[in-house]
Short mmCIF file of N, CA, C and O in Angstrom, two decimals:
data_model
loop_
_atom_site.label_atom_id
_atom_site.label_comp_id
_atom_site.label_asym_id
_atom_site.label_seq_id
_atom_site.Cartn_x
_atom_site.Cartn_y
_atom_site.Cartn_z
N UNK A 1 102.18 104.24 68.76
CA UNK A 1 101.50 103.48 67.72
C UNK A 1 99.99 103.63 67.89
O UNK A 1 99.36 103.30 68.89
N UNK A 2 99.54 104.12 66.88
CA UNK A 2 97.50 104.54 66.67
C UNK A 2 97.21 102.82 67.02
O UNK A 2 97.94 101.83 66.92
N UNK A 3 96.21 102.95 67.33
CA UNK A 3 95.43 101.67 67.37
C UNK A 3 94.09 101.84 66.56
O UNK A 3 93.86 103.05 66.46
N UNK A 4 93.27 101.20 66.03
CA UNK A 4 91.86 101.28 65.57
C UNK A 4 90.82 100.50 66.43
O UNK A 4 91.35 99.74 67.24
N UNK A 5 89.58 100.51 66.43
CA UNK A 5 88.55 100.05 66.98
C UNK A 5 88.69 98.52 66.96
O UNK A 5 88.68 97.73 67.91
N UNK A 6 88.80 98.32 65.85
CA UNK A 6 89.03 96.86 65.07
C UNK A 6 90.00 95.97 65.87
O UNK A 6 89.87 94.76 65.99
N UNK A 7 90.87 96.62 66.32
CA UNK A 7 91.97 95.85 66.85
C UNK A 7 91.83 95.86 68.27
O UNK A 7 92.12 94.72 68.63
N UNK A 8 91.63 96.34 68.95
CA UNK A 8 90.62 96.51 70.38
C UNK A 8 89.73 95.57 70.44
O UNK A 8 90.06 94.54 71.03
N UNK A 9 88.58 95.64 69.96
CA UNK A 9 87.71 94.44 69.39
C UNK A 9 87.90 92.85 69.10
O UNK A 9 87.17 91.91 69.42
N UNK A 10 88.93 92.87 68.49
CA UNK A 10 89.84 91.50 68.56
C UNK A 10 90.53 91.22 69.45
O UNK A 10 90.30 90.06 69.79
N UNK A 11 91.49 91.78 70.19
CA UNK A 11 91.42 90.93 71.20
C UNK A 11 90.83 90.79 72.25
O UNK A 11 91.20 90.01 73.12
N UNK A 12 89.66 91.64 72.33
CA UNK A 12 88.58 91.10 73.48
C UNK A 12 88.01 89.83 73.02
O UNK A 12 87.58 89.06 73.88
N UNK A 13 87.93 89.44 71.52
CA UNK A 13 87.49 88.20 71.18
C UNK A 13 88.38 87.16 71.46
O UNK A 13 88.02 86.24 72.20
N UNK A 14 89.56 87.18 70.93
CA UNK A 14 90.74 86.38 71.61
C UNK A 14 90.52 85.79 72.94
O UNK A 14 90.45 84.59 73.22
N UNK A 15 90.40 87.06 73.90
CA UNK A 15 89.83 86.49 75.25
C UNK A 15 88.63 85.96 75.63
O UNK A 15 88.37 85.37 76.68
N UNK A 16 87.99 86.18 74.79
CA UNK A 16 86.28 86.04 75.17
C UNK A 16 86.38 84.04 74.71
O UNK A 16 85.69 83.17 75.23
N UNK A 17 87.34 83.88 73.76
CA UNK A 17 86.90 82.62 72.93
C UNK A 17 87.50 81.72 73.96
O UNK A 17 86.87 80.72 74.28
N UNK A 18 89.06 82.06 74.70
CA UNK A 18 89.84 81.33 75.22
C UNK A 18 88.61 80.84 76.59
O UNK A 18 88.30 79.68 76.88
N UNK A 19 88.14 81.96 77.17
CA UNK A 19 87.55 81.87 78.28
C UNK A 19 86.63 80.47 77.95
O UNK A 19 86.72 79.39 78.53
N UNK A 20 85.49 80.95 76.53
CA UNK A 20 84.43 80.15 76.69
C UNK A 20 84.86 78.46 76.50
O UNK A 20 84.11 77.54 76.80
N UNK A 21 86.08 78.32 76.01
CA UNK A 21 86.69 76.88 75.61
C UNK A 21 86.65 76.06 77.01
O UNK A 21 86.65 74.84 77.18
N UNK A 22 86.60 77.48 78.27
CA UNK A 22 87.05 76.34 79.34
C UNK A 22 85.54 76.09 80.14
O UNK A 22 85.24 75.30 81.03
N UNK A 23 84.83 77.01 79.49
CA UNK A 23 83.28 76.39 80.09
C UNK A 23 83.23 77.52 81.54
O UNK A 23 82.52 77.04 82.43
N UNK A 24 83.54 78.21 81.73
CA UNK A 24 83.29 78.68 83.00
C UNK A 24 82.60 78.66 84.16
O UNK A 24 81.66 79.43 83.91
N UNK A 25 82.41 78.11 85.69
CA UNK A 25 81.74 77.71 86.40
C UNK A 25 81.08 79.23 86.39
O UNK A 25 81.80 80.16 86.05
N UNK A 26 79.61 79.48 86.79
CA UNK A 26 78.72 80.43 87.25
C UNK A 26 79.60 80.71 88.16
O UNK A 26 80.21 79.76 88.65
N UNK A 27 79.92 82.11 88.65
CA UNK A 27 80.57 83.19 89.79
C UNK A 27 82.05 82.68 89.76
O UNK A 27 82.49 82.82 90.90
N UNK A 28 82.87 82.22 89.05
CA UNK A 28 84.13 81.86 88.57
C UNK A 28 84.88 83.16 88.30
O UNK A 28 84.00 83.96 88.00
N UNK A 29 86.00 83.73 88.26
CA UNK A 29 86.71 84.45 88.10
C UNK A 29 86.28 84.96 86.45
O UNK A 29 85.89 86.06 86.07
N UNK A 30 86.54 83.62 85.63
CA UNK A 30 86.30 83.69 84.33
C UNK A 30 84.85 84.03 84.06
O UNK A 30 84.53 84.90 83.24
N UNK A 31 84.14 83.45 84.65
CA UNK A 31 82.94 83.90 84.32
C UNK A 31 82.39 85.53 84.63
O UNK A 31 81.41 86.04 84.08
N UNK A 32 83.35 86.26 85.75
CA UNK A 32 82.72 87.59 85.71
C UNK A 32 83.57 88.52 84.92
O UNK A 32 83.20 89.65 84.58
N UNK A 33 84.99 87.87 84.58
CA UNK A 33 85.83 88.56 83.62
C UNK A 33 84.97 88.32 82.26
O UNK A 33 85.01 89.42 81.70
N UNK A 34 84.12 87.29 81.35
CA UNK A 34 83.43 87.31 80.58
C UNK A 34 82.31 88.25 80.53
O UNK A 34 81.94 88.63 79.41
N UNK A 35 81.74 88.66 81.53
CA UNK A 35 80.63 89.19 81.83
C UNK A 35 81.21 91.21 81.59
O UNK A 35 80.54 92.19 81.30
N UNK A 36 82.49 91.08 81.86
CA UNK A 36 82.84 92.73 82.16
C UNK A 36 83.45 92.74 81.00
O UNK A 36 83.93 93.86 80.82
N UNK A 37 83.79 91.56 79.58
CA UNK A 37 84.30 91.85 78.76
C UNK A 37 83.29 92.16 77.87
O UNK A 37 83.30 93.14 77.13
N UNK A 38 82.47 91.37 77.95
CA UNK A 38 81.12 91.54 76.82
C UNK A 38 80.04 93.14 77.38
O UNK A 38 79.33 93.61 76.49
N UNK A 39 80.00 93.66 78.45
CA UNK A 39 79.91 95.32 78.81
C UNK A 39 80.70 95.76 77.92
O UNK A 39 80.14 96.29 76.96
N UNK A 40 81.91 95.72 77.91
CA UNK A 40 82.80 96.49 77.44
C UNK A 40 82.98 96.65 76.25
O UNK A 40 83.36 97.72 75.77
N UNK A 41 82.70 95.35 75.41
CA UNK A 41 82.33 95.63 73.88
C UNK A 41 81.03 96.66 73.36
O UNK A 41 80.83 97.42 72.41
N UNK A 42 80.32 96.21 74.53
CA UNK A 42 79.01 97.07 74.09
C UNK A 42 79.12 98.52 74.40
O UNK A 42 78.15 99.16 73.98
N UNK A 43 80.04 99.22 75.02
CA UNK A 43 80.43 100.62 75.41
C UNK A 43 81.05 100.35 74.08
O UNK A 43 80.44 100.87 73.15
N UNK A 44 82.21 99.59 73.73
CA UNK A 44 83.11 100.20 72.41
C UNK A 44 81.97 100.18 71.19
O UNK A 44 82.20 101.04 70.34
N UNK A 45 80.80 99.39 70.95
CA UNK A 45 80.15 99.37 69.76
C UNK A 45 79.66 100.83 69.84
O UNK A 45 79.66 101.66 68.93
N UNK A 46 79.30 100.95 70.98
CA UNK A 46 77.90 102.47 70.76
C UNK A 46 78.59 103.68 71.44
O UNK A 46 77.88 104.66 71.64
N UNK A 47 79.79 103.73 71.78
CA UNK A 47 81.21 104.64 72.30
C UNK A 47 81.06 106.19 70.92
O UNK A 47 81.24 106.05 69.71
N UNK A 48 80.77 107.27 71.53
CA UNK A 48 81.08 108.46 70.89
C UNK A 48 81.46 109.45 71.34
O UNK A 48 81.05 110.52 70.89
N UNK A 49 82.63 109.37 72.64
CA UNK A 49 83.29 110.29 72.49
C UNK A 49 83.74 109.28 73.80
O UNK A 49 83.18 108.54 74.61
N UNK A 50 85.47 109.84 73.39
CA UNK A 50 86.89 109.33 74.23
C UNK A 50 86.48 109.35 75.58
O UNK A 50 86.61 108.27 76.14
N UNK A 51 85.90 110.48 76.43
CA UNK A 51 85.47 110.03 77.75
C UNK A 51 84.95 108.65 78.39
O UNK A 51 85.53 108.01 79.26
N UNK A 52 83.78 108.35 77.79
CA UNK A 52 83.30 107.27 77.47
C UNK A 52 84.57 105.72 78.03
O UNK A 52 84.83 104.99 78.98
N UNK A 53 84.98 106.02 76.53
CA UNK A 53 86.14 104.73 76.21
C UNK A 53 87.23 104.53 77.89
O UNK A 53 87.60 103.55 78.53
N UNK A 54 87.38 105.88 78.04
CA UNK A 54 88.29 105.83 79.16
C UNK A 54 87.57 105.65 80.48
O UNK A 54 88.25 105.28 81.45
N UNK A 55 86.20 105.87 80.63
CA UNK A 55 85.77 104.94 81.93
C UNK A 55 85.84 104.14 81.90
O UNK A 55 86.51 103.59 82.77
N UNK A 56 85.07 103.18 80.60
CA UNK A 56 84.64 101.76 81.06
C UNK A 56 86.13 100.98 81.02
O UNK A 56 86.24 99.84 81.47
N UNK A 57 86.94 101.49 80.61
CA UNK A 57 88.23 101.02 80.34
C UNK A 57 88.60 101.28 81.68
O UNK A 57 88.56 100.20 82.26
N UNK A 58 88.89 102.04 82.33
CA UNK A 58 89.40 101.99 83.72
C UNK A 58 88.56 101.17 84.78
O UNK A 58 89.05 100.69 85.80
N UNK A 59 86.86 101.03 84.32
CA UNK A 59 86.87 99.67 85.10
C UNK A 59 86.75 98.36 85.09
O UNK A 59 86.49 97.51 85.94
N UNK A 60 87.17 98.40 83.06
CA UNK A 60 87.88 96.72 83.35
C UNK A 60 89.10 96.77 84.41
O UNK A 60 89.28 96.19 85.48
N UNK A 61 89.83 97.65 83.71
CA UNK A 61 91.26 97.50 84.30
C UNK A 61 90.96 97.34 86.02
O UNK A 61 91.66 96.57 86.67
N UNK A 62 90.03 98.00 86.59
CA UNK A 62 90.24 98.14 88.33
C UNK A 62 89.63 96.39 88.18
O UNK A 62 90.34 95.50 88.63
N UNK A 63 88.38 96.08 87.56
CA UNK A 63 88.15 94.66 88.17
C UNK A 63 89.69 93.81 87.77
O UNK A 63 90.15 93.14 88.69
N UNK A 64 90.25 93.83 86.83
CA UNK A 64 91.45 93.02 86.90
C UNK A 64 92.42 93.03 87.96
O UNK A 64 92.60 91.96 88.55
N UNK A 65 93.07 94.04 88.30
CA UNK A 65 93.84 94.59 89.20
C UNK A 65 92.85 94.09 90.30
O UNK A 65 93.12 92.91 90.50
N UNK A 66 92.05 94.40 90.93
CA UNK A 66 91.79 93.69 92.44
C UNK A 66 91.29 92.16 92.42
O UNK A 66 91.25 91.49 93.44
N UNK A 67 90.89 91.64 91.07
CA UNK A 67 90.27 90.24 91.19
C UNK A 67 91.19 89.10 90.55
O UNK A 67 90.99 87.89 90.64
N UNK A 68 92.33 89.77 89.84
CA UNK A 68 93.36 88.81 89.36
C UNK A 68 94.67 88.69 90.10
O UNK A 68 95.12 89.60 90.78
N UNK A 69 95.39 87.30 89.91
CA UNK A 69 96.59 87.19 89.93
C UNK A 69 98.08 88.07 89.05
O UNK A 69 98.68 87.61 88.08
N UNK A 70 98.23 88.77 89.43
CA UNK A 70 98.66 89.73 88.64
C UNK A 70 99.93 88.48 87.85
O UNK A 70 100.32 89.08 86.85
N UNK A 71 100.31 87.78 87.88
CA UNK A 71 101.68 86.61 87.21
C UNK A 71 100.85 85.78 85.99
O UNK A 71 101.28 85.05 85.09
N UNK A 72 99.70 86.13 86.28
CA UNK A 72 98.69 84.95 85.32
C UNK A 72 98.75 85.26 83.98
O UNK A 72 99.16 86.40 83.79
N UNK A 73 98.33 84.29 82.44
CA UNK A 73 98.26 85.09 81.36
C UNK A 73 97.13 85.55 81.39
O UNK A 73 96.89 86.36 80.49
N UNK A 74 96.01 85.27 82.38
CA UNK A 74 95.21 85.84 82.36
C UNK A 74 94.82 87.34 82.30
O UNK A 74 94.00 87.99 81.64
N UNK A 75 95.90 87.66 83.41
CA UNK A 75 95.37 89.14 84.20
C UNK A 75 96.76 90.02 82.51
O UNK A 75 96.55 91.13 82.01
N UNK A 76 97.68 89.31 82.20
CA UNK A 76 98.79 89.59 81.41
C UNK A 76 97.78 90.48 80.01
O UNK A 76 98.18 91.43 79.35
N UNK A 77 96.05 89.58 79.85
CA UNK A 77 95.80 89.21 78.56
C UNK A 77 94.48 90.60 78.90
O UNK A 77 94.01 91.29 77.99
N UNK A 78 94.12 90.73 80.29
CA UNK A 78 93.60 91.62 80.57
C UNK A 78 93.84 93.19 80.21
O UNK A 78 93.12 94.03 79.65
N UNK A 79 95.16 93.23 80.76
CA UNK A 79 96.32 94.42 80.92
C UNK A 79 96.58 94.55 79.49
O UNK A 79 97.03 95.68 79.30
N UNK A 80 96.53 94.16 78.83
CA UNK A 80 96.77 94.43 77.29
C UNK A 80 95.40 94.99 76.67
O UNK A 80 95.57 96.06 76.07
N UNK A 81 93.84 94.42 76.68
CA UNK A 81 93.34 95.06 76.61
C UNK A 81 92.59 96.60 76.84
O UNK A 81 91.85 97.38 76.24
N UNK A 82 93.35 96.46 78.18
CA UNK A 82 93.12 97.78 78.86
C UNK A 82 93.94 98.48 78.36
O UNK A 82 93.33 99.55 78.24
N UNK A 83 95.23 98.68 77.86
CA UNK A 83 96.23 99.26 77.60
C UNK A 83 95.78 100.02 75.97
O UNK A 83 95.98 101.12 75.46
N UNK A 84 95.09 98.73 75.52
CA UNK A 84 95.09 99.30 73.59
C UNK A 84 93.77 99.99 74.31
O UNK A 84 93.75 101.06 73.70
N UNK A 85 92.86 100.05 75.08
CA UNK A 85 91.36 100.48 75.49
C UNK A 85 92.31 101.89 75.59
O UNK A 85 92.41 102.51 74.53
N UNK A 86 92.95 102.38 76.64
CA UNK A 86 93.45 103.56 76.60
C UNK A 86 94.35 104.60 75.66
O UNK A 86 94.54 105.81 75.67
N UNK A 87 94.82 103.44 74.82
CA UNK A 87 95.33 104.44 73.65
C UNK A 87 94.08 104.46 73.22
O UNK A 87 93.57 105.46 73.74
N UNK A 88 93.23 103.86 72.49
CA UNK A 88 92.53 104.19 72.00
C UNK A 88 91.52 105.46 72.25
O UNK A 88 91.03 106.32 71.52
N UNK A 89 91.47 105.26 73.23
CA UNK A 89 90.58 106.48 74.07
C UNK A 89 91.22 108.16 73.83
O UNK A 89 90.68 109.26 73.82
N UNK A 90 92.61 107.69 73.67
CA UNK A 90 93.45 108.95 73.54
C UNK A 90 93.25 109.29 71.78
O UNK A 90 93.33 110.48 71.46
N UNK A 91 93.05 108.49 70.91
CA UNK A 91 93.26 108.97 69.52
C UNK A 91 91.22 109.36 68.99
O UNK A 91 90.79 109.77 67.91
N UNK A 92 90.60 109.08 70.02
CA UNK A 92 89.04 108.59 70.16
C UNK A 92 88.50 110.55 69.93
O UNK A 92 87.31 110.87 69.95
#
């Protein structure tokens, strides 16, 4: 299944909104997962060519994988972005 930019984009907002509802303490898990999500939009806004897409995408994915609970919906909500980040990168 193709993915578009658009839909990538959304659910980093999805996550970005859930995060900010809970207020995040400064150096909080959430707070540096906010910090590597909003990078990551800014690689997908100004992103022109698939290489690109597939770094910064592999290092959300590595900060998730070593800084999350992998059972959480958190790290669940992570892994999904990373996942549409890499198709995308492939149709990019």
């Amino acid at each position: 299944m193709a993915i578009d930019k658009t839909q990538l984009i959304r659910e980093i907002g999805l996550l970005l909104n859930d995060i900010e509802v809970k207020q995040p303490e400064k150096e909080s898990l959430e707070w540096y997962l906010r910090n590597n999500l909003n990078d990551y939009l800014k690689v997908i806004d100004k992103v022109d060519n698939s290489n690109d897409l597939k770094i910064a995408t592999k290092i959300l994915s590595r900060f998730c994988l070593e800084s999350m609970d992998w059972d959480t919906p958190l790290f669940k909500q992570c892994t999904k972005i990373t996942e549409l980040g890499l198709k995308l990168s492939k149709t990019t």
